Amino acid sequence: MTLLALHQVELQQSDSTYLYQNLNLQINAGECHCISGATGCGKTTLLQLMAMPNQFNYQGKITHSPALIIGLIMQDPHVQLVRETIGAEVAFGLENLSVPALDMLPLVEQALAKVGLALPLNTPVTHLSLGQKYRLMLAAQLVFEPNLMLIDEPWAQLDNQGITELCQVLTDLLEAGVSVVIVEHNTAPFTDMIDFQWQLTSGALFCVTHSPQASDDNISRHSASLCLDDKMSVNMMQHQNGDVAAQSNCLLSLSDVTIRYANQIATLHISDTVSLHAGDIVGLFGENGCGKTSLFNQIVGVSDEYKGQISLLGKTPKLGLFGANLGFLMQRPSRQLFEMTVLQELEFSLKRFGLPLANATEILTQLNLLPLASDSPHKLSYGQQHLVAFASVLCIKPQILLLDDPFAGLDNHYFPLVINALKHFSENGGAIIFSSHRPILSSLLSKCWLIEQQQLTEHNVLKRAS
């Protein structure tokens, strides 16, 4: 049975160019489709068009089966979550379907268990990490038993355990006749379940018989570095305190730190002293909800819910204290984008700190973003917003860059550009900490901060031979 079909669909953008031209797709019951494509090519918009065609002024034909029930998982949880607690969020769909209150509780608990979110139902949504919020969105859709699931880039938001759990959930759904459409740059974790692989290029869908990531040796090499998991983890050895003196000037140190929010158990402990020096590139790795973003918030002074000693550029962190010496990329890029154009976004901080405006053009060129200079950052894709937010903190050329999950939403074109920018920044004396759900890019790192079981430990990285 055909659940959804698109026939010769065209969608025009505001600047009179076409996002889609003669786009065709048919989704039958029990099929798994995966759609890949360049950052900003329209993958997220395509999912929204499938789910809510009446919200778009399109040409062509979009057909929904009368039996169709769609579950949509968007890329940014913050635009989809509406309730204050996780129990209320999952129950929201059931309330709209007029399910009796007494029947809701087991359904809500079952949906949360499926996605590995074993937390009290009264847990505030604001206490969740971004990855945990993605799991919550999934539970909130599964609870009303859709027969078509549309999922936008789960690999970027979920850790390895979350991806494993998601694959099991999707496999069970497919076996039960539910259809699945996944938009994803990194298709490898989903290979076994994919029936149809599509590449969105120049506004049309092209069926491919192999992963588009494997079509170019250079791209494959970068993709492989993104897919490191526990079985391919970086080679590390315990950091020896005596080695610190041999390194360059210390820009950041954390000693005997415990992060604890009000009325909560401790989120994260740092028993020993960990440090960041000029020229360092540090990877901060850990699963969803382990405290990576919380640690960044303490370091920059967004929050002070910690005990112990944090010294940043010789001072106790306080928001706004460090000016152009500190660049902070948030995990949710839309929170730090507010200007009318991409160029104005970069120039804002340059004007604020009296820096050369030419830095903006230099960085946009380096990241191949100059064609977007006059575009509104608020109309860009999630991945493009990440790039613009990254460019806005890089262009001030600070001493330290703190980057919270900077590779989310990036394709194989932009990923190496960001890597090269980080290398260049480090080689010129800048220090970097970036976070990720999984160990990646071991050849780039000088050290690794690994969070396991609420403990952060520092490791040196043994470089692989070229």
mmCIF file of N, CA, C and O in Angstrom, residues 255-331:
data_model
loop_
_atom_site.group_PDB
_atom_site.id
_atom_site.type_symbol
_atom_site.label_atom_id
_atom_site.label_comp_id
_atom_site.label_asym_id
_atom_site.label_seq_id
_atom_site.Cartn_x
_atom_site.Cartn_y
_atom_site.Cartn_z
ATOM 1 N N SER A 255 40.525 22.358 38.514
ATOM 2 C CA SER A 255 41.078 21.558 39.602
ATOM 3 C C SER A 255 39.981 21.171 40.581
ATOM 4 O O SER A 255 39.274 22.043 41.116
ATOM 5 N N ASP A 256 39.828 19.868 40.798
ATOM 6 C CA ASP A 256 38.894 19.335 41.800
ATOM 7 C C ASP A 256 37.508 19.967 41.647
ATOM 8 O O ASP A 256 36.911 20.474 42.589
ATOM 9 N N VAL A 257 36.977 19.931 40.418
ATOM 10 C CA VAL A 257 35.705 20.581 40.102
ATOM 11 C C VAL A 257 34.557 19.587 40.189
ATOM 12 O O VAL A 257 34.651 18.458 39.694
ATOM 13 N N THR A 258 33.465 20.013 40.806
ATOM 14 C CA THR A 258 32.217 19.254 40.823
ATOM 15 C C THR A 258 31.100 20.172 40.350
ATOM 16 O O THR A 258 30.916 21.265 40.895
ATOM 17 N N ILE A 259 30.376 19.759 39.329
ATOM 18 C CA ILE A 259 29.229 20.512 38.825
ATOM 19 C C ILE A 259 27.969 19.894 39.397
ATOM 20 O O ILE A 259 27.720 18.696 39.235
ATOM 21 N N ARG A 260 27.178 20.704 40.077
ATOM 22 C CA ARG A 260 25.959 20.204 40.714
ATOM 23 C C ARG A 260 24.881 21.284 40.610
ATOM 24 O O ARG A 260 25.043 22.378 41.153
ATOM 25 N N TYR A 261 23.779 20.974 39.928
ATOM 26 C CA TYR A 261 22.672 21.909 39.844
ATOM 27 C C TYR A 261 21.765 21.763 41.055
ATOM 28 O O TYR A 261 21.786 20.742 41.752
ATOM 29 N N ALA A 262 20.981 22.781 41.319
ATOM 30 C CA ALA A 262 20.140 22.808 42.520
ATOM 31 C C ALA A 262 19.235 21.582 42.581
ATOM 32 O O ALA A 262 18.611 21.202 41.589
ATOM 33 N N ASN A 263 19.207 20.954 43.762
ATOM 34 C CA ASN A 263 18.328 19.803 44.027
ATOM 35 C C ASN A 263 18.608 18.612 43.118
ATOM 36 O O ASN A 263 17.729 17.792 42.864
ATOM 37 N N GLN A 264 19.832 18.515 42.611
ATOM 38 C CA GLN A 264 20.194 17.394 41.762
ATOM 39 C C GLN A 264 21.473 16.751 42.278
ATOM 40 O O GLN A 264 22.277 17.387 42.970
ATOM 41 N N ILE A 265 21.647 15.488 41.911
ATOM 42 C CA ILE A 265 22.919 14.839 42.204
ATOM 43 C C ILE A 265 23.993 15.441 41.318
ATOM 44 O O ILE A 265 23.696 16.104 40.329
ATOM 45 N N ALA A 266 25.244 15.246 41.706
ATOM 46 C CA ALA A 266 26.347 15.824 40.944
ATOM 47 C C ALA A 266 26.307 15.339 39.497
ATOM 48 O O ALA A 266 26.127 14.152 39.228
ATOM 49 N N THR A 267 26.483 16.280 38.558
ATOM 50 C CA THR A 267 26.473 15.958 37.140
ATOM 51 C C THR A 267 27.835 15.460 36.670
ATOM 52 O O THR A 267 27.939 14.550 35.855
ATOM 53 N N LEU A 268 28.906 16.075 37.224
ATOM 54 C CA LEU A 268 30.239 15.799 36.698
ATOM 55 C C LEU A 268 31.299 16.101 37.753
ATOM 56 O O LEU A 268 31.207 17.103 38.463
ATOM 57 N N HIS A 269 32.295 15.212 37.851
ATOM 58 C CA HIS A 269 33.435 15.413 38.746
ATOM 59 C C HIS A 269 34.714 15.467 37.912
ATOM 60 O O HIS A 269 34.884 14.716 36.965
ATOM 61 N N ILE A 270 35.622 16.372 38.309
ATOM 62 C CA ILE A 270 36.980 16.391 37.773
ATOM 63 C C ILE A 270 37.907 16.315 38.976
ATOM 64 O O ILE A 270 38.155 17.318 39.649
ATOM 65 N N SER A 271 38.378 15.125 39.273
ATOM 66 C CA SER A 271 39.132 14.903 40.511
ATOM 67 C C SER A 271 40.521 15.516 40.450
ATOM 68 O O SER A 271 41.002 16.095 41.436
ATOM 69 N N ASP A 272 41.207 15.381 39.330
ATOM 70 C CA ASP A 272 42.565 15.899 39.175
ATOM 71 C C ASP A 272 42.526 17.248 38.458
ATOM 72 O O ASP A 272 41.470 17.788 38.148
ATOM 73 N N THR A 273 43.690 17.779 38.165
ATOM 74 C CA THR A 273 43.792 19.026 37.410
ATOM 75 C C THR A 273 43.904 18.716 35.914
ATOM 76 O O THR A 273 44.740 17.909 35.505
ATOM 77 N N VAL A 274 43.044 19.343 35.121
ATOM 78 C CA VAL A 274 43.139 19.236 33.669
ATOM 79 C C VAL A 274 43.386 20.635 33.124
ATOM 80 O O VAL A 274 42.987 21.636 33.724
ATOM 81 N N SER A 275 44.044 20.704 31.969
ATOM 82 C CA SER A 275 44.502 22.012 31.516
ATOM 83 C C SER A 275 44.475 22.127 29.995
ATOM 84 O O SER A 275 44.460 21.130 29.272
ATOM 85 N N LEU A 276 44.474 23.374 29.543
ATOM 86 C CA LEU A 276 44.494 23.716 28.121
ATOM 87 C C LEU A 276 45.604 24.729 27.893
ATOM 88 O O LEU A 276 45.717 25.711 28.627
ATOM 89 N N HIS A 277 46.438 24.472 26.879
ATOM 90 C CA HIS A 277 47.585 25.330 26.598
ATOM 91 C C HIS A 277 47.501 25.874 25.173
ATOM 92 O O HIS A 277 46.784 25.332 24.328
ATOM 93 N N ALA A 278 48.240 26.939 24.908
ATOM 94 C CA ALA A 278 48.276 27.514 23.569
ATOM 95 C C ALA A 278 48.675 26.451 22.551
ATOM 96 O O ALA A 278 49.622 25.694 22.763
ATOM 97 N N GLY A 279 47.935 26.366 21.463
ATOM 98 C CA GLY A 279 48.206 25.381 20.420
ATOM 99 C C GLY A 279 47.533 24.045 20.621
ATOM 100 O O GLY A 279 47.567 23.198 19.720
ATOM 101 N N ASP A 280 46.901 23.830 21.773
ATOM 102 C CA ASP A 280 46.216 22.559 22.035
ATOM 103 C C ASP A 280 44.923 22.448 21.233
ATOM 104 O O ASP A 280 44.214 23.441 21.028
ATOM 105 N N ILE A 281 44.620 21.250 20.801
ATOM 106 C CA ILE A 281 43.278 20.898 20.335
ATOM 107 C C ILE A 281 42.813 19.738 21.201
ATOM 108 O O ILE A 281 43.394 18.651 21.172
ATOM 109 N N VAL A 282 41.793 19.982 22.001
ATOM 110 C CA VAL A 282 41.297 19.004 22.965
ATOM 111 C C VAL A 282 39.918 18.521 22.525
ATOM 112 O O VAL A 282 39.039 19.326 22.210
ATOM 113 N N GLY A 283 39.732 17.213 22.504
ATOM 114 C CA GLY A 283 38.428 16.631 22.249
ATOM 115 C C GLY A 283 37.743 16.293 23.546
ATOM 116 O O GLY A 283 38.310 15.584 24.389
ATOM 117 N N LEU A 284 36.531 16.811 23.764
ATOM 118 C CA LEU A 284 35.729 16.512 24.952
ATOM 119 C C LEU A 284 34.660 15.514 24.533
ATOM 120 O O LEU A 284 33.724 15.865 23.809
ATOM 121 N N PHE A 285 34.795 14.263 24.996
ATOM 122 C CA PHE A 285 33.944 13.185 24.506
ATOM 123 C C PHE A 285 33.105 12.586 25.634
ATOM 124 O O PHE A 285 33.588 12.420 26.759
ATOM 125 N N GLY A 286 31.880 12.230 25.313
ATOM 126 C CA GLY A 286 31.008 11.585 26.280
ATOM 127 C C GLY A 286 29.621 11.414 25.708
ATOM 128 O O GLY A 286 29.234 12.068 24.733
ATOM 129 N N GLU A 287 28.828 10.560 26.327
ATOM 130 C CA GLU A 287 27.496 10.238 25.835
ATOM 131 C C GLU A 287 26.523 11.375 26.101
ATOM 132 O O GLU A 287 26.813 12.321 26.844
ATOM 133 N N ASN A 288 25.331 11.274 25.482
ATOM 134 C CA ASN A 288 24.273 12.253 25.726
ATOM 135 C C ASN A 288 24.004 12.398 27.220
ATOM 136 O O ASN A 288 23.850 11.409 27.925
ATOM 137 N N GLY A 289 23.969 13.652 27.686
ATOM 138 C CA GLY A 289 23.600 13.901 29.072
ATOM 139 C C GLY A 289 24.711 13.743 30.083
ATOM 140 O O GLY A 289 24.457 13.832 31.288
ATOM 141 N N CYS A 290 25.953 13.529 29.637
ATOM 142 C CA CYS A 290 27.047 13.283 30.581
ATOM 143 C C CYS A 290 27.600 14.577 31.179
ATOM 144 O O CYS A 290 28.346 14.521 32.161
ATOM 145 N N GLY A 291 27.283 15.739 30.593
ATOM 146 C CA GLY A 291 27.726 16.996 31.180
ATOM 147 C C GLY A 291 28.643 17.827 30.319
ATOM 148 O O GLY A 291 29.243 18.793 30.814
ATOM 149 N N LYS A 292 28.777 17.522 29.029
ATOM 150 C CA LYS A 292 29.689 18.274 28.167
ATOM 151 C C LYS A 292 29.274 19.746 28.060
ATOM 152 O O LYS A 292 30.082 20.661 28.259
ATOM 153 N N THR A 293 28.001 19.986 27.728
ATOM 154 C CA THR A 293 27.513 21.363 27.605
ATOM 155 C C THR A 293 27.545 22.068 28.951
ATOM 156 O O THR A 293 27.878 23.261 29.040
ATOM 157 N N SER A 294 27.208 21.352 30.013
ATOM 158 C CA SER A 294 27.259 21.941 31.359
ATOM 159 C C SER A 294 28.671 22.416 31.687
ATOM 160 O O SER A 294 28.849 23.494 32.267
ATOM 161 N N LEU A 295 29.671 21.626 31.312
ATOM 162 C CA LEU A 295 31.058 22.015 31.570
ATOM 163 C C LEU A 295 31.415 23.276 30.794
ATOM 164 O O LEU A 295 32.034 24.205 31.337
ATOM 165 N N PHE A 296 31.042 23.347 29.527
ATOM 166 C CA PHE A 296 31.290 24.558 28.736
ATOM 167 C C PHE A 296 30.635 25.781 29.392
ATOM 168 O O PHE A 296 31.228 26.870 29.440
ATOM 169 N N ASN A 297 29.408 25.608 29.890
ATOM 170 C CA ASN A 297 28.703 26.728 30.508
ATOM 171 C C ASN A 297 29.429 27.244 31.749
ATOM 172 O O ASN A 297 29.419 28.451 32.032
ATOM 173 N N GLN A 298 30.061 26.350 32.507
ATOM 174 C CA GLN A 298 30.836 26.780 33.677
ATOM 175 C C GLN A 298 32.094 27.525 33.237
ATOM 176 O O GLN A 298 32.474 28.536 33.830
ATOM 177 N N ILE A 299 32.746 27.012 32.200
ATOM 178 C CA ILE A 299 34.016 27.603 31.760
ATOM 179 C C ILE A 299 33.819 29.032 31.246
ATOM 180 O O ILE A 299 34.633 29.926 31.520
ATOM 181 N N VAL A 300 32.739 29.264 30.503
ATOM 182 C CA VAL A 300 32.531 30.600 29.931
ATOM 183 C C VAL A 300 31.819 31.536 30.892
ATOM 184 O O VAL A 300 31.722 32.742 30.628
ATOM 185 N N GLY A 301 31.294 31.011 32.012
ATOM 186 C CA GLY A 301 30.617 31.846 32.987
ATOM 187 C C GLY A 301 29.131 31.992 32.770
ATOM 188 O O GLY A 301 28.487 32.832 33.411
ATOM 189 N N VAL A 302 28.544 31.181 31.876
ATOM 190 C CA VAL A 302 27.092 31.186 31.711
ATOM 191 C C VAL A 302 26.422 30.718 32.988
ATOM 192 O O VAL A 302 25.340 31.177 33.372
ATOM 193 N N SER A 303 27.068 29.790 33.692
ATOM 194 C CA SER A 303 26.551 29.248 34.941
ATOM 195 C C SER A 303 27.697 29.126 35.926
ATOM 196 O O SER A 303 28.873 29.025 35.542
ATOM 197 N N ASP A 304 27.370 29.150 37.211
ATOM 198 C CA ASP A 304 28.406 28.967 38.237
ATOM 199 C C ASP A 304 27.988 27.908 39.258
ATOM 200 O O ASP A 304 28.246 28.032 40.444
ATOM 201 N N GLU A 305 27.347 26.865 38.748
ATOM 202 C CA GLU A 305 26.859 25.786 39.605
ATOM 203 C C GLU A 305 27.959 24.754 39.842
ATOM 204 O O GLU A 305 27.781 23.565 39.579
ATOM 205 N N TYR A 306 29.103 25.188 40.336
ATOM 206 C CA TYR A 306 30.205 24.259 40.540
ATOM 207 C C TYR A 306 30.961 24.597 41.806
ATOM 208 O O TYR A 306 30.907 25.729 42.325
ATOM 209 N N LYS A 307 31.680 23.594 42.296
ATOM 210 C CA LYS A 307 32.639 23.781 43.373
ATOM 211 C C LYS A 307 34.012 23.390 42.850
ATOM 212 O O LYS A 307 34.126 22.542 41.979
ATOM 213 N N GLY A 308 35.051 24.013 43.393
ATOM 214 C CA GLY A 308 36.391 23.746 42.918
ATOM 215 C C GLY A 308 36.983 24.991 42.293
ATOM 216 O O GLY A 308 36.508 26.114 42.537
ATOM 217 N N GLN A 309 37.977 24.818 41.465
ATOM 218 C CA GLN A 309 38.682 25.964 40.883
ATOM 219 C C GLN A 309 38.712 25.854 39.359
ATOM 220 O O GLN A 309 39.203 24.880 38.810
ATOM 221 N N ILE A 310 38.192 26.884 38.710
ATOM 222 C CA ILE A 310 38.300 27.038 37.261
ATOM 223 C C ILE A 310 39.015 28.353 36.999
ATOM 224 O O ILE A 310 38.559 29.416 37.443
ATOM 225 N N SER A 311 40.131 28.291 36.293
ATOM 226 C CA SER A 311 40.892 29.486 35.952
ATOM 227 C C SER A 311 40.994 29.595 34.439
ATOM 228 O O SER A 311 41.555 28.724 33.779
ATOM 229 N N LEU A 312 40.410 30.664 33.891
ATOM 230 C CA LEU A 312 40.421 30.897 32.447
ATOM 231 C C LEU A 312 41.174 32.198 32.190
ATOM 232 O O LEU A 312 40.773 33.270 32.669
ATOM 233 N N LEU A 313 42.288 32.089 31.478
ATOM 234 C CA LEU A 313 43.144 33.245 31.214
ATOM 235 C C LEU A 313 43.495 33.969 32.506
ATOM 236 O O LEU A 313 43.535 35.204 32.584
ATOM 237 N N GLY A 314 43.721 33.158 33.544
ATOM 238 C CA GLY A 314 44.149 33.680 34.828
ATOM 239 C C GLY A 314 43.042 34.275 35.678
ATOM 240 O O GLY A 314 43.320 34.867 36.736
ATOM 241 N N LYS A 315 41.774 34.110 35.267
ATOM 242 C CA LYS A 315 40.658 34.707 36.002
ATOM 243 C C LYS A 315 39.571 33.672 36.268
ATOM 244 O O LYS A 315 39.463 32.676 35.557
ATOM 245 N N THR A 316 38.769 33.950 37.288
ATOM 246 C CA THR A 316 37.586 33.126 37.539
ATOM 247 C C THR A 316 36.528 33.464 36.493
ATOM 248 O O THR A 316 36.252 34.650 36.256
ATOM 249 N N PRO A 317 35.942 32.465 35.836
ATOM 250 C CA PRO A 317 35.010 32.744 34.733
ATOM 251 C C PRO A 317 33.835 33.615 35.148
ATOM 252 O O PRO A 317 33.249 33.438 36.212
ATOM 253 N N LYS A 318 33.513 34.561 34.276
ATOM 254 C CA LYS A 318 32.333 35.413 34.424
ATOM 255 C C LYS A 318 31.894 35.822 33.025
ATOM 256 O O LYS A 318 32.723 36.225 32.203
ATOM 257 N N LEU A 319 30.632 35.735 32.758
ATOM 258 C CA LEU A 319 30.119 36.003 31.417
ATOM 259 C C LEU A 319 30.477 37.414 30.971
ATOM 260 O O LEU A 319 30.249 38.395 31.673
ATOM 261 N N GLY A 320 31.073 37.544 29.799
ATOM 262 C CA GLY A 320 31.432 38.832 29.239
ATOM 263 C C GLY A 320 32.781 39.360 29.666
ATOM 264 O O GLY A 320 33.211 40.426 29.205
ATOM 265 N N LEU A 321 33.476 38.617 30.531
ATOM 266 C CA LEU A 321 34.739 39.107 31.087
ATOM 267 C C LEU A 321 35.893 39.054 30.089
ATOM 268 O O LEU A 321 36.814 39.859 30.159
ATOM 269 N N PHE A 322 35.823 38.114 29.134
ATOM 270 C CA PHE A 322 37.013 37.816 28.327
ATOM 271 C C PHE A 322 37.001 38.452 26.942
ATOM 272 O O PHE A 322 37.972 38.354 26.200
ATOM 273 N N GLY A 323 35.906 39.082 26.566
ATOM 274 C CA GLY A 323 35.854 39.831 25.317
ATOM 275 C C GLY A 323 36.269 38.998 24.117
ATOM 276 O O GLY A 323 35.849 37.845 23.938
ATOM 277 N N ALA A 324 37.150 39.572 23.298
ATOM 278 C CA ALA A 324 37.566 38.919 22.060
ATOM 279 C C ALA A 324 38.574 37.804 22.288
ATOM 280 O O ALA A 324 38.989 37.158 21.321
ATOM 281 N N ASN A 325 38.957 37.554 23.535
ATOM 282 C CA ASN A 325 39.912 36.473 23.811
ATOM 283 C C ASN A 325 39.247 35.102 23.869
ATOM 284 O O ASN A 325 39.944 34.078 23.892
ATOM 285 N N LEU A 326 37.918 35.077 23.912
ATOM 286 C CA LEU A 326 37.188 33.813 24.030
ATOM 287 C C LEU A 326 36.097 33.746 22.984
ATOM 288 O O LEU A 326 35.268 34.655 22.864
ATOM 289 N N GLY A 327 36.081 32.662 22.206
ATOM 290 C CA GLY A 327 35.013 32.400 21.251
ATOM 291 C C GLY A 327 34.255 31.155 21.664
ATOM 292 O O GLY A 327 34.859 30.106 21.890
ATOM 293 N N PHE A 328 32.926 31.246 21.768
ATOM 294 C CA PHE A 328 32.099 30.145 22.253
ATOM 295 C C PHE A 328 31.014 29.824 21.237
ATOM 296 O O PHE A 328 30.158 30.660 20.942
ATOM 297 N N LEU A 329 31.059 28.620 20.677
ATOM 298 C CA LEU A 329 30.023 28.130 19.774
ATOM 299 C C LEU A 329 29.060 27.265 20.565
ATOM 300 O O LEU A 329 29.440 26.227 21.100
ATOM 301 N N MET A 330 27.803 27.693 20.642
ATOM 302 C CA MET A 330 26.789 26.931 21.364
ATOM 303 C C MET A 330 26.332 25.728 20.540
ATOM 304 O O MET A 330 26.444 25.708 19.318
ATOM 305 N N GLN A 331 25.782 24.748 21.241
ATOM 306 C CA GLN A 331 25.302 23.540 20.566
ATOM 307 C C GLN A 331 24.095 23.841 19.685
ATOM 308 O O GLN A 331 23.890 23.201 18.664
#
